[in-house]
mmCIF file of C-alpha atoms in Angstrom:
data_model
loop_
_atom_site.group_PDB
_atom_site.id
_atom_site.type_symbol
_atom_site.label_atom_id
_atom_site.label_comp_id
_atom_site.label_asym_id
_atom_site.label_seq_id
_atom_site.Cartn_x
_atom_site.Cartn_y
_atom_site.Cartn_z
ATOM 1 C CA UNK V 1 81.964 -133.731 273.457
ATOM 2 C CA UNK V 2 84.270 -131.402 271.928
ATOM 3 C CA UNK V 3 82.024 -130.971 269.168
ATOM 4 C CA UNK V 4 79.200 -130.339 271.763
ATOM 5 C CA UNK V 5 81.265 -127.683 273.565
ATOM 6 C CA UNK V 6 82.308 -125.879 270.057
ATOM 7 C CA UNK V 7 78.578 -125.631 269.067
ATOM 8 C CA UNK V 8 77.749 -124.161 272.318
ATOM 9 C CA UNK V 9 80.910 -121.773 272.293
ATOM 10 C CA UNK V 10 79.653 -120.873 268.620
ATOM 11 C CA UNK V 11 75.745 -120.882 269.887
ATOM 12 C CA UNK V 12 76.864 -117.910 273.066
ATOM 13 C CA UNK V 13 79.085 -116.065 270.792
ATOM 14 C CA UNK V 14 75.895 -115.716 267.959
ATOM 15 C CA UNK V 15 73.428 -114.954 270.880
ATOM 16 C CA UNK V 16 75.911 -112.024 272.027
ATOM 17 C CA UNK V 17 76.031 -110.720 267.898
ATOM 18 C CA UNK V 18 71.853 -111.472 267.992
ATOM 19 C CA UNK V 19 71.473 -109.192 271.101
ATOM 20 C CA UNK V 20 73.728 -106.156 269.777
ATOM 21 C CA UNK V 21 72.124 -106.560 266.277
ATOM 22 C CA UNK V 22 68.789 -105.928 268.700
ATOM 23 C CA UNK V 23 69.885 -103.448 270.388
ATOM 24 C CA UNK V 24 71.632 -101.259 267.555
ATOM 25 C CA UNK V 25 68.195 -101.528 265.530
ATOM 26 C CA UNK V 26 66.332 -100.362 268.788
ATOM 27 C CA UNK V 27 68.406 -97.816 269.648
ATOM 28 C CA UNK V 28 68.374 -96.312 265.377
ATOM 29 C CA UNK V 29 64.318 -96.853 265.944
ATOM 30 C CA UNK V 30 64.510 -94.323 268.602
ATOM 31 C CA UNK V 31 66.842 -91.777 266.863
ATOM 32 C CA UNK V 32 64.417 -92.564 263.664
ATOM 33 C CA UNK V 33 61.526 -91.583 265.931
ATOM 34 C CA UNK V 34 62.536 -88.364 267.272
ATOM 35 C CA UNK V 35 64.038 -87.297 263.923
ATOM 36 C CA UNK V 36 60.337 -88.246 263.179
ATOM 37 C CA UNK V 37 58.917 -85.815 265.713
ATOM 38 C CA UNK V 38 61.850 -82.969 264.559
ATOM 39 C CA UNK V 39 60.756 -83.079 260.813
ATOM 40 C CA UNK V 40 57.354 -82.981 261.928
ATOM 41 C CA UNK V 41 57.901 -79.723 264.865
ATOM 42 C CA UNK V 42 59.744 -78.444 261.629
ATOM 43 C CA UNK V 43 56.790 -78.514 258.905
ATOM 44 C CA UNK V 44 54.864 -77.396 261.450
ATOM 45 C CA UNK V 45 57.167 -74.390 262.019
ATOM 46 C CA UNK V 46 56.950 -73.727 258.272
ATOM 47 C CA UNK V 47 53.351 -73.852 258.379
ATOM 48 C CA UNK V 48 52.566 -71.551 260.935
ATOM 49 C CA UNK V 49 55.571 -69.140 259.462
ATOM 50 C CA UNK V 50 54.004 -68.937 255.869
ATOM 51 C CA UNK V 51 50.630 -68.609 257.689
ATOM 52 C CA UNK V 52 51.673 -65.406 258.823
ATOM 53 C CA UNK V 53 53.903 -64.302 255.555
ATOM 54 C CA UNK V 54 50.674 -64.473 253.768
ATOM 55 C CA UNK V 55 48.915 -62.218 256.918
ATOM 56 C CA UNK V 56 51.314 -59.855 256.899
ATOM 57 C CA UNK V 57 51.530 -59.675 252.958
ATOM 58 C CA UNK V 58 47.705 -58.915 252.905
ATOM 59 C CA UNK V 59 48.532 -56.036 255.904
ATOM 60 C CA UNK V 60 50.920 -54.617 253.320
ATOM 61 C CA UNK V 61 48.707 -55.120 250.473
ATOM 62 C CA UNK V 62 45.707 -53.160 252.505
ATOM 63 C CA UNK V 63 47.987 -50.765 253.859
ATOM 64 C CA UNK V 64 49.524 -49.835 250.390
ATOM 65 C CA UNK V 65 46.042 -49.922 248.944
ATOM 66 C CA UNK V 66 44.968 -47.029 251.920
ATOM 67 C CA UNK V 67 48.130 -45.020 251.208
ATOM 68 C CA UNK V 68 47.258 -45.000 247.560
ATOM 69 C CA UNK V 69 43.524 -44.214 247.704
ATOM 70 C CA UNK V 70 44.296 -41.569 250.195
ATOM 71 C CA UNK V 71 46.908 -40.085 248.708
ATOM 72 C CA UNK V 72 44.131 -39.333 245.259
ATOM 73 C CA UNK V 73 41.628 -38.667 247.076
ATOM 74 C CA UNK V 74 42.471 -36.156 250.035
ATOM 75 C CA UNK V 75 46.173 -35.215 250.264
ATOM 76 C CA UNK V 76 48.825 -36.146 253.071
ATOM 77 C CA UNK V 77 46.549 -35.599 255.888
ATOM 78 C CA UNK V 78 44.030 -38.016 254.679
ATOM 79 C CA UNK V 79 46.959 -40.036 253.503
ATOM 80 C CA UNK V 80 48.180 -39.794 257.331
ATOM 81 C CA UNK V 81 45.014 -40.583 258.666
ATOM 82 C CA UNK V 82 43.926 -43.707 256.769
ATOM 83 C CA UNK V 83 48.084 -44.904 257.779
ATOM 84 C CA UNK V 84 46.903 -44.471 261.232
ATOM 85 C CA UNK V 85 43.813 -46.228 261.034
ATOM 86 C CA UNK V 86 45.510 -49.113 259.378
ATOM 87 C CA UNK V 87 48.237 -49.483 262.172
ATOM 88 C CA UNK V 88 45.886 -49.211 264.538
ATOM 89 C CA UNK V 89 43.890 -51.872 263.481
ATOM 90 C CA UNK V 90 47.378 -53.715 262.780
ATOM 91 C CA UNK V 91 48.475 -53.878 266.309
ATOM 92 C CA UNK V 92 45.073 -53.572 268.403
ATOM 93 C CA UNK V 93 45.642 -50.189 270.388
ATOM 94 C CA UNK V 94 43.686 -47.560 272.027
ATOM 95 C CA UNK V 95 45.449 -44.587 271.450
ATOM 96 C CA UNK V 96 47.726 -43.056 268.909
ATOM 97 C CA UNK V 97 48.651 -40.289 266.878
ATOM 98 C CA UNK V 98 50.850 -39.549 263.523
ATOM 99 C CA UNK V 99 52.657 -36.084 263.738
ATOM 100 C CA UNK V 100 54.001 -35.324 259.775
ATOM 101 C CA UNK V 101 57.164 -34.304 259.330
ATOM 102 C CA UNK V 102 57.437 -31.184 256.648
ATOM 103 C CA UNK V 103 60.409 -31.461 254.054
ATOM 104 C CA UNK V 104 62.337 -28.892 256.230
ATOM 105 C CA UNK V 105 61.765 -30.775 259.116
ATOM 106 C CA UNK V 106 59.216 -29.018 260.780
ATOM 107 C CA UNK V 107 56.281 -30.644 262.526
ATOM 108 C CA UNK V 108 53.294 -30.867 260.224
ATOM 109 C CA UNK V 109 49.455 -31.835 261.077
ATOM 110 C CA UNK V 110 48.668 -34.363 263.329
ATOM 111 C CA UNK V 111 46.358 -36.817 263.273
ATOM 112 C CA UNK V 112 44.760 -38.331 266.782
ATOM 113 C CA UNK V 113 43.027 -41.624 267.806
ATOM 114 C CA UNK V 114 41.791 -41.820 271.228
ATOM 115 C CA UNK V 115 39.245 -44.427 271.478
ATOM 116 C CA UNK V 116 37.733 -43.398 275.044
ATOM 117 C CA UNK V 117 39.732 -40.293 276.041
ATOM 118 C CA UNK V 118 39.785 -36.587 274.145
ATOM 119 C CA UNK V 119 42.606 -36.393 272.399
ATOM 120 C CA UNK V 120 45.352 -33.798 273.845
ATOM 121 C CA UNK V 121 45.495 -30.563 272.053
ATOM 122 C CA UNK V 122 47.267 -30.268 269.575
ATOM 123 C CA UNK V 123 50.042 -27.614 269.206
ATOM 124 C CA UNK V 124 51.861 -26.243 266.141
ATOM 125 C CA UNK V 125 55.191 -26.758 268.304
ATOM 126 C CA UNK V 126 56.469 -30.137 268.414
ATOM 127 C CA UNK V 127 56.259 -31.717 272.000
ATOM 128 C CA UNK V 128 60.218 -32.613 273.540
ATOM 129 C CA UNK V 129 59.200 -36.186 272.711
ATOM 130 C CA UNK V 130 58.363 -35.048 269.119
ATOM 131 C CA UNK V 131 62.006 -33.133 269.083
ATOM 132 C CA UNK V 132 63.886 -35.765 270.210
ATOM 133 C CA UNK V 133 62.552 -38.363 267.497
ATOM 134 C CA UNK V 134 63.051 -35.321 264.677
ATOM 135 C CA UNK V 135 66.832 -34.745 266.076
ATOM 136 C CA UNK V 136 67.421 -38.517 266.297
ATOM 137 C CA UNK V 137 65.653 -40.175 263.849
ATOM 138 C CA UNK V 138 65.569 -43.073 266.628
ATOM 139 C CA UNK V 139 62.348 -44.879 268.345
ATOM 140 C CA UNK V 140 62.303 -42.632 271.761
ATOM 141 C CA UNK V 141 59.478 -43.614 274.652
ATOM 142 C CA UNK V 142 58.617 -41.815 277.895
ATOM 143 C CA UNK V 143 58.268 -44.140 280.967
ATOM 144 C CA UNK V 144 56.738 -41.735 283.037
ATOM 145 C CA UNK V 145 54.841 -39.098 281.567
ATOM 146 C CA UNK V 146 54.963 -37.108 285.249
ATOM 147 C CA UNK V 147 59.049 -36.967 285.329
ATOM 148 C CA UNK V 148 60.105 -37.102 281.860
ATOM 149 C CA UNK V 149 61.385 -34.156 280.230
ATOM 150 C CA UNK V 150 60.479 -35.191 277.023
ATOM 151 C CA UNK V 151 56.540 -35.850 278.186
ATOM 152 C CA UNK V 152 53.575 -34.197 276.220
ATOM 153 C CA UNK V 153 52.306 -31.688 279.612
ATOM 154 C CA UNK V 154 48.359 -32.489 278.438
ATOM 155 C CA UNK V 155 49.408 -36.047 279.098
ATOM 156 C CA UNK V 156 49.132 -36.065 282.118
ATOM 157 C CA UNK V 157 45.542 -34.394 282.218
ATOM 158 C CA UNK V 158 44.483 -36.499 279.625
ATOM 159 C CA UNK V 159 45.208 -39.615 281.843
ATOM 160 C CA UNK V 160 48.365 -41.151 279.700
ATOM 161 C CA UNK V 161 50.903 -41.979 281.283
ATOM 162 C CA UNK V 162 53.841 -43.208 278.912
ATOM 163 C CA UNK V 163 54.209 -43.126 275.079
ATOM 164 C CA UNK V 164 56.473 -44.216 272.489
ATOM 165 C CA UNK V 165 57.485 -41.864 269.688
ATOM 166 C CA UNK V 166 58.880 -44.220 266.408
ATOM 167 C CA UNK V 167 60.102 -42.386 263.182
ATOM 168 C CA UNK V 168 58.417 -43.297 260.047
ATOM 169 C CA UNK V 169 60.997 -42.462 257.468
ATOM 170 C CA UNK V 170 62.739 -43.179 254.126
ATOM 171 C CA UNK V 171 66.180 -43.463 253.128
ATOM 172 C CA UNK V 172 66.564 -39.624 252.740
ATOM 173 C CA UNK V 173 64.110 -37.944 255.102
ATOM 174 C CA UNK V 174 61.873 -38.302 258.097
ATOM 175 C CA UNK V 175 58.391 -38.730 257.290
ATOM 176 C CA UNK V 176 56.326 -38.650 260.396
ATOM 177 C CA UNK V 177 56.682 -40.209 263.948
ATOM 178 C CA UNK V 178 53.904 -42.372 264.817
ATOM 179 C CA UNK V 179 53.164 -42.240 268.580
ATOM 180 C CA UNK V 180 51.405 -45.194 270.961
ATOM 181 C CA UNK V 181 50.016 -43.587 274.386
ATOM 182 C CA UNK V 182 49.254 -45.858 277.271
ATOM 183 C CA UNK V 183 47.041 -45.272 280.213
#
């Protein structure tokens, strides 16, 4: 009986070690599982990240191509012009312009794409928008083209309503600004 008792003790006590054995390897299953799923959100990740390394690398590859060409073939304002068409075709917008910045810092030509408007005229003084991106060398915008200061006045007649001035500079000096207009 004793015998009986001590096999059944020792029976219960390996059932108990059987069931935790179970339920460690279920529970590492799981973890092994969603570490599964992780490495596989993480390739994917990687994919779609050297997917668009290798867009953007042809972007530069086109756009240094355009500046190059350009720059033989017409001088900076073709150079300026091809830059804009490229961004614009970069970023999918309707209007821009690229104002170039002289060595001395003075505005230089400007270079317009309106897709469905005129473009505003263009003046040989820089607009207060233009200004402040020359005095700042800083990205500057304009809200509201009917209150800001800083607005372009044929804005308004033209039907634009905001705009964002960026600098397009080196190390040393300001190059252009590149300006987005929105309706």
């Amino acid at each position: 009986m004793q015998l009986v008792a001590l096999i059944a003790l020792f029976g219960i006590w390996l059932i108990g070690q059987l069931q935790r054995a179970l339920r460690t390897t279920q529970q590492r299953e799981r973890e092994i599982s969603a570490l599964a799923g992780l490495n596989a959100q993480v390739l994917n990740e990687r994919a779609q990240l050297l997917e668009e390394a290798y867009r953007g690398r042809g972007q530069l590859t086109r756009l240094l191509k355009t500046v190059s060409l350009s720059s033989l073939s017409g001088g900076p304002a073709k150079a300026a012009e091809m830059f804009l068409g490229q961004i614009l075709e970069l970023i999918d917008v309707e209007f821009a312009s690229f104002t170039m910045v002289n060595i001395d810092g003075s505005i230089g030509e400007r270079t317009d794409s309106f897709k469905r408007n005129m473009a505003f005229p263009e003046t040989k003084r820089p607009s207060n928008l233009e200004q402040a991106v020359i005095k700042s060398w800083a990205t500057q915008n304009v809200t509201d083209a009917g209150t800001d200061e800083r607005s372009i006045p044929a804005l308004l007649t033209s039907g634009i309503r905001s705009c964002l001035g960026l600098p397009v500079k080196t190390d040393r000096r300001l190059v252009g600004i590149l300006c987005f207009y929105s309706l």
